[in-house]
Amino acid sequence: MTTKLELDTALGQLSGWTAAEDGKHAICKTYKFEDFATAFGFMSAIATQAEKADHHPDWFNVYHKVEVTLTTQDAGGVTEKDISLAQKMDALSAKLG
C-alpha cells in the first residue's frame, strides 16, 4: 500500500498546484495551452505515462484548458504516485509552452 502524504508536504514539492477546494485530500492544477490540439496532445502523452504507472488523473478539458485533480484512491489521499505524475505533467507542459 502507498503511504498518504500531508497536503502541505505534497504541495511543497510542486509549483502551481493547490489543495482541492471540495475537501478531498487531493491536489489540483489548471494548464492552459495555445490551442485544443496542444491540450489534447498533452493529455494523450500523459495518459500513456499514467497507464504505465497504473495511476490515472481526474481531468477535464475545454478547448485549450486542462484541469487536473490527483489523488490515490486506495491510500485515501495524495501519495508519491501523485507527486511523480504531477512532476511529469509540469515537465511536459513546460516543453509545450
PDB file of C-alpha atoms in Angstrom:
ATOM      1  CA  MET A   1       0.000   0.000   0.000  1.00  0.00           C
ATOM      2  CA  THR A   2       1.147   3.505  -0.793  1.00  0.00           C
ATOM      3  CA  THR A   3       1.575   5.962   2.087  1.00  0.00           C
ATOM      4  CA  LYS A   4      -0.632   9.048   2.191  1.00  0.00           C
ATOM      5  CA  LEU A   5       1.271  12.348   2.450  1.00  0.00           C
ATOM      6  CA  GLU A   6       0.283  15.523   4.259  1.00  0.00           C
ATOM      7  CA  LEU A   7      -1.052  18.032   1.729  1.00  0.00           C
ATOM      8  CA  ASP A   8       1.483  20.682   2.781  1.00  0.00           C
ATOM      9  CA  THR A   9       4.311  18.196   2.221  1.00  0.00           C
ATOM     10  CA  ALA A  10       2.986  17.264  -1.218  1.00  0.00           C
ATOM     11  CA  LEU A  11       2.373  20.856  -2.290  1.00  0.00           C
ATOM     12  CA  GLY A  12       5.828  21.868  -1.074  1.00  0.00           C
ATOM     13  CA  GLN A  13       7.326  19.609  -3.731  1.00  0.00           C
ATOM     14  CA  LEU A  14       5.352  21.182  -6.581  1.00  0.00           C
ATOM     15  CA  SER A  15       4.843  24.550  -8.228  1.00  0.00           C
ATOM     16  CA  GLY A  16       1.405  25.943  -9.030  1.00  0.00           C
ATOM     17  CA  TRP A  17      -0.561  23.078  -7.507  1.00  0.00           C
ATOM     18  CA  THR A  18      -3.232  23.707  -4.862  1.00  0.00           C
ATOM     19  CA  ALA A  19      -5.269  21.666  -2.423  1.00  0.00           C
ATOM     20  CA  ALA A  20      -8.665  20.575  -3.726  1.00  0.00           C
ATOM     21  CA  GLU A  21     -11.393  23.008  -2.721  1.00  0.00           C
ATOM     22  CA  ASP A  22     -14.034  20.309  -2.241  1.00  0.00           C
ATOM     23  CA  GLY A  23     -12.441  18.905   0.907  1.00  0.00           C
ATOM     24  CA  LYS A  24     -10.934  15.883  -0.854  1.00  0.00           C
ATOM     25  CA  HIS A  25      -7.361  15.006   0.061  1.00  0.00           C
ATOM     26  CA  ALA A  26      -6.212  15.850  -3.475  1.00  0.00           C
ATOM     27  CA  ILE A  27      -4.078  18.307  -5.425  1.00  0.00           C
ATOM     28  CA  CYS A  28      -5.228  20.361  -8.408  1.00  0.00           C
ATOM     29  CA  LYS A  29      -3.794  22.420 -11.232  1.00  0.00           C
ATOM     30  CA  THR A  30      -5.096  24.048 -14.412  1.00  0.00           C
ATOM     31  CA  TYR A  31      -2.903  24.032 -17.509  1.00  0.00           C
ATOM     32  CA  LYS A  32      -3.550  26.431 -20.375  1.00  0.00           C
ATOM     33  CA  PHE A  33      -2.157  25.795 -23.827  1.00  0.00           C
ATOM     34  CA  GLU A  34      -2.120  27.670 -27.117  1.00  0.00           C
ATOM     35  CA  ASP A  35      -4.930  25.633 -28.639  1.00  0.00           C
ATOM     36  CA  PHE A  36      -7.044  22.485 -28.388  1.00  0.00           C
ATOM     37  CA  ALA A  37      -4.579  20.330 -30.332  1.00  0.00           C
ATOM     38  CA  THR A  38      -1.785  21.106 -27.864  1.00  0.00           C
ATOM     39  CA  ALA A  39      -4.054  20.465 -24.873  1.00  0.00           C
ATOM     40  CA  PHE A  40      -5.182  17.165 -26.372  1.00  0.00           C
ATOM     41  CA  GLY A  41      -1.583  16.200 -27.172  1.00  0.00           C
ATOM     42  CA  PHE A  42      -0.652  16.907 -23.544  1.00  0.00           C
ATOM     43  CA  MET A  43      -3.461  14.669 -22.335  1.00  0.00           C
ATOM     44  CA  SER A  44      -2.528  11.888 -24.761  1.00  0.00           C
ATOM     45  CA  ALA A  45       1.119  11.912 -23.718  1.00  0.00           C
ATOM     46  CA  ILE A  46       0.259  11.951 -20.020  1.00  0.00           C
ATOM     47  CA  ALA A  47      -2.349   9.209 -20.498  1.00  0.00           C
ATOM     48  CA  THR A  48       0.381   6.902 -21.785  1.00  0.00           C
ATOM     49  CA  GLN A  49       2.608   7.629 -18.788  1.00  0.00           C
ATOM     50  CA  ALA A  50      -0.312   7.304 -16.365  1.00  0.00           C
ATOM     51  CA  GLU A  51      -1.258   3.935 -17.823  1.00  0.00           C
ATOM     52  CA  LYS A  52       2.319   2.660 -17.423  1.00  0.00           C
ATOM     53  CA  ALA A  53       2.281   3.777 -13.776  1.00  0.00           C
ATOM     54  CA  ASP A  54      -1.241   2.376 -13.259  1.00  0.00           C
ATOM     55  CA  HIS A  55      -2.180   5.763 -11.813  1.00  0.00           C
ATOM     56  CA  HIS A  56      -4.833   7.838 -13.536  1.00  0.00           C
ATOM     57  CA  PRO A  57      -5.737  11.510 -13.144  1.00  0.00           C
ATOM     58  CA  ASP A  58      -9.167  13.022 -12.870  1.00  0.00           C
ATOM     59  CA  TRP A  59      -9.199  15.691 -15.542  1.00  0.00           C
ATOM     60  CA  PHE A  60     -11.445  17.947 -17.535  1.00  0.00           C
ATOM     61  CA  ASN A  61     -10.707  19.597 -20.879  1.00  0.00           C
ATOM     62  CA  VAL A  62     -12.344  22.536 -22.617  1.00  0.00           C
ATOM     63  CA  TYR A  63     -10.609  23.918 -25.690  1.00  0.00           C
ATOM     64  CA  HIS A  64      -7.086  24.928 -24.574  1.00  0.00           C
ATOM     65  CA  LYS A  65      -7.514  24.299 -20.842  1.00  0.00           C
ATOM     66  CA  VAL A  66      -6.902  21.069 -18.896  1.00  0.00           C
ATOM     67  CA  GLU A  67      -7.971  20.935 -15.239  1.00  0.00           C
ATOM     68  CA  VAL A  68      -6.293  18.124 -13.285  1.00  0.00           C
ATOM     69  CA  THR A  69      -7.018  16.581  -9.886  1.00  0.00           C
ATOM     70  CA  LEU A  70      -4.688  13.941  -8.459  1.00  0.00           C
ATOM     71  CA  THR A  71      -5.251  11.617  -5.526  1.00  0.00           C
ATOM     72  CA  THR A  72      -4.517   7.953  -4.824  1.00  0.00           C
ATOM     73  CA  GLN A  73      -7.846   6.258  -4.154  1.00  0.00           C
ATOM     74  CA  ASP A  74      -6.530   3.178  -2.335  1.00  0.00           C
ATOM     75  CA  ALA A  75      -4.458   5.356   0.036  1.00  0.00           C
ATOM     76  CA  GLY A  76      -7.256   7.824   0.682  1.00  0.00           C
ATOM     77  CA  GLY A  77      -5.249  10.845  -0.421  1.00  0.00           C
ATOM     78  CA  VAL A  78      -2.144  12.237  -2.054  1.00  0.00           C
ATOM     79  CA  THR A  79       0.899   9.965  -2.318  1.00  0.00           C
ATOM     80  CA  GLU A  80       4.263   9.864  -4.073  1.00  0.00           C
ATOM     81  CA  LYS A  81       2.414   8.481  -7.116  1.00  0.00           C
ATOM     82  CA  ASP A  82       0.582  11.795  -7.381  1.00  0.00           C
ATOM     83  CA  ILE A  83       3.761  13.828  -6.909  1.00  0.00           C
ATOM     84  CA  SER A  84       5.500  11.830  -9.635  1.00  0.00           C
ATOM     85  CA  LEU A  85       2.645  12.241 -12.117  1.00  0.00           C
ATOM     86  CA  ALA A  86       2.319  15.957 -11.288  1.00  0.00           C
ATOM     87  CA  GLN A  87       6.040  16.447 -11.967  1.00  0.00           C
ATOM     88  CA  LYS A  88       5.701  14.673 -15.320  1.00  0.00           C
ATOM     89  CA  MET A  89       2.762  16.914 -16.210  1.00  0.00           C
ATOM     90  CA  ASP A  90       4.682  20.042 -15.240  1.00  0.00           C
ATOM     91  CA  ALA A  91       7.720  18.989 -17.289  1.00  0.00           C
ATOM     92  CA  LEU A  92       5.639  18.240 -20.383  1.00  0.00           C
ATOM     93  CA  SER A  93       3.635  21.449 -20.011  1.00  0.00           C
ATOM     94  CA  ALA A  94       6.865  23.457 -19.881  1.00  0.00           C
ATOM     95  CA  LYS A  95       8.053  21.827 -23.119  1.00  0.00           C
ATOM     96  CA  LEU A  96       4.764  22.537 -24.869  1.00  0.00           C
ATOM     97  CA  GLY A  97       4.828  26.179 -23.840  1.00  0.00           C
TER      98      GLY A  97
END
